[in-house]
Structures are given as C-alpha cells and as structure tokens.
C-alpha cells in the first residue's frame, strides 16, 4: 500500500469514528514518539505509572513548583530529561487520571447496585473494585496505580 493509500485508509477510519483528521495526526505523532522512546530503551510504562501515582497522591493545592520538582525527581530516577517528563507525560496524565477515577466510580456504582451490602463493607468493595479495575485497565496501569485509584475512591465514602 502506498503512503497516499495508507493516509486515505486512516482518514476514512477517523471519519467513521467521528474524529477530525487533526486528532488522528496528533495520536499518530504521539504513537511514533512513544515508539522511538521505547526503541531508545526508555521505560515508558514505568514512567507513566510513576507520574500517575504522583497525580493521585499530590495535594490539591500543589503549585507549578511541586510539579517541576516531581518531574526532576522522575527524570533523574529514569535517566531522561525533565522536558520528556513534562511534555510527554505530565500534560497527558491528568486527563487520563480523571477518566480512570470516573471508571472506578462507575464500577463501584455497578457493584453496589448488584450487591447493596458492598456499600457498607469498604473492605469487600475495595477487593471487588481491585479485581474489576485490574481487568479493565489491563497492563496499562500498574497494580499500585490501580490500588491508589481504588483507595482514593474508598477514602471518600462516608462508611469508614
């Protein structure tokens, strides 16, 4: 398939999914960047999970300085530049975490609607959410990130 045919093929797919071409180009560029980083031996999943844990554990009042400091720590730990952490990870993770938090809340609602007793047993609800979220997120999120998401949800319940 020629480059022109390939571009046309993907443009058709994006149109069917209702996405503008710009979104597809952005996603393609991001995927290419991730591929090049992986080829360079940069542990993408580990860095993503570290940034996710930061977003989940940070104080609501965190300022930009706290983000810069954490980016420095992560960059130093993984031997990459701060710019990679800031541009490739910090900016994209915040929205991803919000979506994951909504998924946990939705799963909890589904579980408690099936078994009302779970609403009064945070330990049981936590166990069920861990199973469900591990299945949902697959290999994308580490177990510690899933645990932090579930614990955050459980901590907001009034049944402690």
PDB file of C-alpha atoms in Angstrom:
ATOM      1  CA  UNK A   1       0.000   0.000   0.000  1.00  0.00           C
ATOM      2  CA  UNK A   2       1.448   3.381  -0.960  1.00  0.00           C
ATOM      3  CA  UNK A   3       1.767   6.237   1.518  1.00  0.00           C
ATOM      4  CA  UNK A   4      -1.133   8.030  -0.183  1.00  0.00           C
ATOM      5  CA  UNK A   5      -3.364   4.960   0.036  1.00  0.00           C
ATOM      6  CA  UNK A   6      -2.387   4.386   3.654  1.00  0.00           C
ATOM      7  CA  UNK A   7      -3.165   8.001   4.561  1.00  0.00           C
ATOM      8  CA  UNK A   8      -6.508   7.762   2.783  1.00  0.00           C
ATOM      9  CA  UNK A   9      -7.283   4.494   4.580  1.00  0.00           C
ATOM     10  CA  UNK A  10      -6.657   6.018   8.008  1.00  0.00           C
ATOM     11  CA  UNK A  11      -8.545   9.187   7.120  1.00  0.00           C
ATOM     12  CA  UNK A  12     -11.585   7.032   6.285  1.00  0.00           C
ATOM     13  CA  UNK A  13     -11.284   5.205   9.610  1.00  0.00           C
ATOM     14  CA  UNK A  14     -11.135   8.502  11.503  1.00  0.00           C
ATOM     15  CA  UNK A  15     -14.177   9.832   9.647  1.00  0.00           C
ATOM     16  CA  UNK A  16     -16.149   6.690  10.517  1.00  0.00           C
ATOM     17  CA  UNK A  17     -15.230   7.175  14.184  1.00  0.00           C
ATOM     18  CA  UNK A  18     -16.258  10.824  14.005  1.00  0.00           C
ATOM     19  CA  UNK A  19     -12.794  12.178  14.747  1.00  0.00           C
ATOM     20  CA  UNK A  20     -11.260  15.101  12.910  1.00  0.00           C
ATOM     21  CA  UNK A  21      -8.089  14.391  10.980  1.00  0.00           C
ATOM     22  CA  UNK A  22      -6.081  16.579  13.385  1.00  0.00           C
ATOM     23  CA  UNK A  23      -6.836  14.201  16.259  1.00  0.00           C
ATOM     24  CA  UNK A  24      -5.587  11.285  14.203  1.00  0.00           C
ATOM     25  CA  UNK A  25      -2.420  13.152  13.278  1.00  0.00           C
ATOM     26  CA  UNK A  26      -1.814  14.061  16.927  1.00  0.00           C
ATOM     27  CA  UNK A  27      -2.349  10.466  18.034  1.00  0.00           C
ATOM     28  CA  UNK A  28      -0.119   9.182  15.256  1.00  0.00           C
ATOM     29  CA  UNK A  29       2.643  11.604  16.223  1.00  0.00           C
ATOM     30  CA  UNK A  30       2.320  10.574  19.869  1.00  0.00           C
ATOM     31  CA  UNK A  31       2.465   6.884  18.933  1.00  0.00           C
ATOM     32  CA  UNK A  32       5.560   7.466  16.799  1.00  0.00           C
ATOM     33  CA  UNK A  33       7.223   9.384  19.633  1.00  0.00           C
ATOM     34  CA  UNK A  34       6.425   6.550  22.072  1.00  0.00           C
ATOM     35  CA  UNK A  35       7.842   4.005  19.640  1.00  0.00           C
ATOM     36  CA  UNK A  36      11.097   5.958  19.297  1.00  0.00           C
ATOM     37  CA  UNK A  37      11.371   6.310  23.076  1.00  0.00           C
ATOM     38  CA  UNK A  38      10.792   2.578  23.536  1.00  0.00           C
ATOM     39  CA  UNK A  39      13.456   1.816  20.928  1.00  0.00           C
ATOM     40  CA  UNK A  40      15.841   4.074  22.881  1.00  0.00           C
ATOM     41  CA  UNK A  41      15.254   1.907  25.950  1.00  0.00           C
ATOM     42  CA  UNK A  42      13.187   4.442  27.895  1.00  0.00           C
ATOM     43  CA  UNK A  43      10.817   2.509  30.229  1.00  0.00           C
ATOM     44  CA  UNK A  44       7.576   4.212  29.157  1.00  0.00           C
ATOM     45  CA  UNK A  45       5.156   2.200  31.277  1.00  0.00           C
ATOM     46  CA  UNK A  46       7.237   2.666  34.418  1.00  0.00           C
ATOM     47  CA  UNK A  47       7.457   6.415  33.873  1.00  0.00           C
ATOM     48  CA  UNK A  48       3.728   6.670  33.105  1.00  0.00           C
ATOM     49  CA  UNK A  49       2.860   4.757  36.262  1.00  0.00           C
ATOM     50  CA  UNK A  50       5.193   6.917  38.341  1.00  0.00           C
ATOM     51  CA  UNK A  51       3.526  10.086  37.007  1.00  0.00           C
ATOM     52  CA  UNK A  52       0.073   8.564  37.605  1.00  0.00           C
ATOM     53  CA  UNK A  53       0.988   7.833  41.217  1.00  0.00           C
ATOM     54  CA  UNK A  54       2.183  11.414  41.591  1.00  0.00           C
ATOM     55  CA  UNK A  55      -1.111  12.809  40.273  1.00  0.00           C
ATOM     56  CA  UNK A  56      -3.078  10.572  42.613  1.00  0.00           C
ATOM     57  CA  UNK A  57      -1.029  11.398  45.698  1.00  0.00           C
ATOM     58  CA  UNK A  58      -0.443  15.117  45.192  1.00  0.00           C
ATOM     59  CA  UNK A  59      -2.091  17.745  47.356  1.00  0.00           C
ATOM     60  CA  UNK A  60      -4.973  19.629  45.776  1.00  0.00           C
ATOM     61  CA  UNK A  61      -3.091  22.856  46.430  1.00  0.00           C
ATOM     62  CA  UNK A  62       0.028  21.720  44.583  1.00  0.00           C
ATOM     63  CA  UNK A  63       1.589  24.519  42.626  1.00  0.00           C
ATOM     64  CA  UNK A  64       3.691  24.506  39.482  1.00  0.00           C
ATOM     65  CA  UNK A  65       6.866  24.331  41.565  1.00  0.00           C
ATOM     66  CA  UNK A  66       5.762  21.000  43.030  1.00  0.00           C
ATOM     67  CA  UNK A  67       5.166  19.648  39.522  1.00  0.00           C
ATOM     68  CA  UNK A  68       8.598  20.819  38.374  1.00  0.00           C
ATOM     69  CA  UNK A  69      10.263  19.223  41.404  1.00  0.00           C
ATOM     70  CA  UNK A  70       8.483  15.906  40.842  1.00  0.00           C
ATOM     71  CA  UNK A  71       9.375  15.982  37.136  1.00  0.00           C
ATOM     72  CA  UNK A  72      13.031  16.457  38.129  1.00  0.00           C
ATOM     73  CA  UNK A  73      12.876  13.511  40.543  1.00  0.00           C
ATOM     74  CA  UNK A  74      11.267  11.206  37.984  1.00  0.00           C
ATOM     75  CA  UNK A  75      13.641  12.329  35.223  1.00  0.00           C
ATOM     76  CA  UNK A  76      16.655  11.691  37.444  1.00  0.00           C
ATOM     77  CA  UNK A  77      15.364   8.273  38.544  1.00  0.00           C
ATOM     78  CA  UNK A  78      14.819   7.083  34.959  1.00  0.00           C
ATOM     79  CA  UNK A  79      17.757   8.894  33.356  1.00  0.00           C
ATOM     80  CA  UNK A  80      15.718  11.052  30.974  1.00  0.00           C
ATOM     81  CA  UNK A  81      15.368  14.800  30.530  1.00  0.00           C
ATOM     82  CA  UNK A  82      12.864  16.860  32.503  1.00  0.00           C
ATOM     83  CA  UNK A  83      11.408  18.020  29.192  1.00  0.00           C
ATOM     84  CA  UNK A  84      10.418  14.451  28.310  1.00  0.00           C
ATOM     85  CA  UNK A  85       8.618  14.106  31.635  1.00  0.00           C
ATOM     86  CA  UNK A  86       6.892  17.489  31.353  1.00  0.00           C
ATOM     87  CA  UNK A  87       5.946  17.420  27.692  1.00  0.00           C
ATOM     88  CA  UNK A  88       5.245  13.745  27.159  1.00  0.00           C
ATOM     89  CA  UNK A  89       3.840  12.614  30.474  1.00  0.00           C
ATOM     90  CA  UNK A  90       2.701  15.303  32.926  1.00  0.00           C
ATOM     91  CA  UNK A  91       0.405  17.009  30.430  1.00  0.00           C
ATOM     92  CA  UNK A  92      -1.380  13.881  29.258  1.00  0.00           C
ATOM     93  CA  UNK A  93      -1.714  12.022  32.557  1.00  0.00           C
ATOM     94  CA  UNK A  94      -4.048  14.473  34.306  1.00  0.00           C
ATOM     95  CA  UNK A  95      -6.923  13.823  31.864  1.00  0.00           C
ATOM     96  CA  UNK A  96      -6.195  10.105  31.895  1.00  0.00           C
ATOM     97  CA  UNK A  97      -6.415  10.018  35.698  1.00  0.00           C
ATOM     98  CA  UNK A  98      -9.746  11.875  35.643  1.00  0.00           C
ATOM     99  CA  UNK A  99     -11.129   9.272  33.240  1.00  0.00           C
ATOM    100  CA  UNK A 100      -9.781   6.442  35.408  1.00  0.00           C
ATOM    101  CA  UNK A 101     -11.371   7.969  38.518  1.00  0.00           C
ATOM    102  CA  UNK A 102     -14.721   8.108  36.713  1.00  0.00           C
ATOM    103  CA  UNK A 103     -14.286   4.458  35.679  1.00  0.00           C
ATOM    104  CA  UNK A 104     -13.705   3.459  39.316  1.00  0.00           C
ATOM    105  CA  UNK A 105     -16.780   5.398  40.411  1.00  0.00           C
ATOM    106  CA  UNK A 106     -18.873   3.799  37.676  1.00  0.00           C
ATOM    107  CA  UNK A 107     -17.632   0.307  38.568  1.00  0.00           C
ATOM    108  CA  UNK A 108     -18.389   0.939  42.246  1.00  0.00           C
ATOM    109  CA  UNK A 109     -21.927   2.035  41.373  1.00  0.00           C
ATOM    110  CA  UNK A 110     -22.404  -1.069  39.264  1.00  0.00           C
ATOM    111  CA  UNK A 111     -21.069  -3.348  42.005  1.00  0.00           C
ATOM    112  CA  UNK A 112     -23.152  -1.782  44.783  1.00  0.00           C
ATOM    113  CA  UNK A 113     -26.290  -1.869  42.645  1.00  0.00           C
ATOM    114  CA  UNK A 114     -25.836  -5.638  42.305  1.00  0.00           C
ATOM    115  CA  UNK A 115     -24.983  -6.187  45.951  1.00  0.00           C
ATOM    116  CA  UNK A 116     -26.132  -3.455  48.317  1.00  0.00           C
ATOM    117  CA  UNK A 117     -24.124  -4.911  51.196  1.00  0.00           C
ATOM    118  CA  UNK A 118     -20.912  -3.839  49.434  1.00  0.00           C
ATOM    119  CA  UNK A 119     -21.897  -0.229  50.056  1.00  0.00           C
ATOM    120  CA  UNK A 120     -21.414  -0.827  53.791  1.00  0.00           C
ATOM    121  CA  UNK A 121     -18.308  -3.018  53.569  1.00  0.00           C
ATOM    122  CA  UNK A 122     -15.401  -0.919  52.282  1.00  0.00           C
ATOM    123  CA  UNK A 123     -13.000  -3.867  52.557  1.00  0.00           C
ATOM    124  CA  UNK A 124     -15.182  -6.043  50.324  1.00  0.00           C
ATOM    125  CA  UNK A 125     -15.895  -3.177  47.927  1.00  0.00           C
ATOM    126  CA  UNK A 126     -12.168  -2.471  47.675  1.00  0.00           C
ATOM    127  CA  UNK A 127     -11.417  -6.107  46.855  1.00  0.00           C
ATOM    128  CA  UNK A 128     -14.111  -6.225  44.169  1.00  0.00           C
ATOM    129  CA  UNK A 129     -13.001  -2.898  42.688  1.00  0.00           C
ATOM    130  CA  UNK A 130      -9.388  -4.079  42.542  1.00  0.00           C
ATOM    131  CA  UNK A 131     -10.463  -7.141  40.556  1.00  0.00           C
ATOM    132  CA  UNK A 132     -12.712  -5.177  38.222  1.00  0.00           C
ATOM    133  CA  UNK A 133     -10.239  -2.353  37.620  1.00  0.00           C
ATOM    134  CA  UNK A 134      -7.347  -4.753  37.030  1.00  0.00           C
ATOM    135  CA  UNK A 135      -9.463  -6.399  34.340  1.00  0.00           C
ATOM    136  CA  UNK A 136     -10.486  -3.024  32.893  1.00  0.00           C
ATOM    137  CA  UNK A 137      -7.100  -1.339  32.806  1.00  0.00           C
ATOM    138  CA  UNK A 138      -5.131  -4.441  31.891  1.00  0.00           C
ATOM    139  CA  UNK A 139      -1.423  -3.825  31.571  1.00  0.00           C
ATOM    140  CA  UNK A 140      -1.790  -0.065  31.076  1.00  0.00           C
ATOM    141  CA  UNK A 141      -1.843   0.712  34.802  1.00  0.00           C
ATOM    142  CA  UNK A 142       0.390  -0.852  37.428  1.00  0.00           C
ATOM    143  CA  UNK A 143      -1.187  -2.569  40.412  1.00  0.00           C
ATOM    144  CA  UNK A 144      -0.014   0.280  42.668  1.00  0.00           C
ATOM    145  CA  UNK A 145      -1.778   2.861  40.460  1.00  0.00           C
ATOM    146  CA  UNK A 146      -4.991   0.822  40.466  1.00  0.00           C
ATOM    147  CA  UNK A 147      -4.713   0.441  44.227  1.00  0.00           C
ATOM    148  CA  UNK A 148      -4.242   4.207  44.630  1.00  0.00           C
ATOM    149  CA  UNK A 149      -7.302   4.887  42.441  1.00  0.00           C
ATOM    150  CA  UNK A 150      -9.452   2.461  44.421  1.00  0.00           C
ATOM    151  CA  UNK A 151      -8.151   3.686  47.789  1.00  0.00           C
ATOM    152  CA  UNK A 152      -8.875   7.275  46.787  1.00  0.00           C
ATOM    153  CA  UNK A 153     -12.462   6.324  45.960  1.00  0.00           C
ATOM    154  CA  UNK A 154     -12.927   4.302  49.171  1.00  0.00           C
ATOM    155  CA  UNK A 155     -11.488   7.147  51.282  1.00  0.00           C
ATOM    156  CA  UNK A 156     -14.235   9.478  50.038  1.00  0.00           C
ATOM    157  CA  UNK A 157     -17.009   7.159  51.216  1.00  0.00           C
ATOM    158  CA  UNK A 158     -18.831   8.009  54.449  1.00  0.00           C
ATOM    159  CA  UNK A 159     -18.819   4.392  55.675  1.00  0.00           C
ATOM    160  CA  UNK A 160     -15.305   4.249  57.096  1.00  0.00           C
TER     161      UNK A 160
END
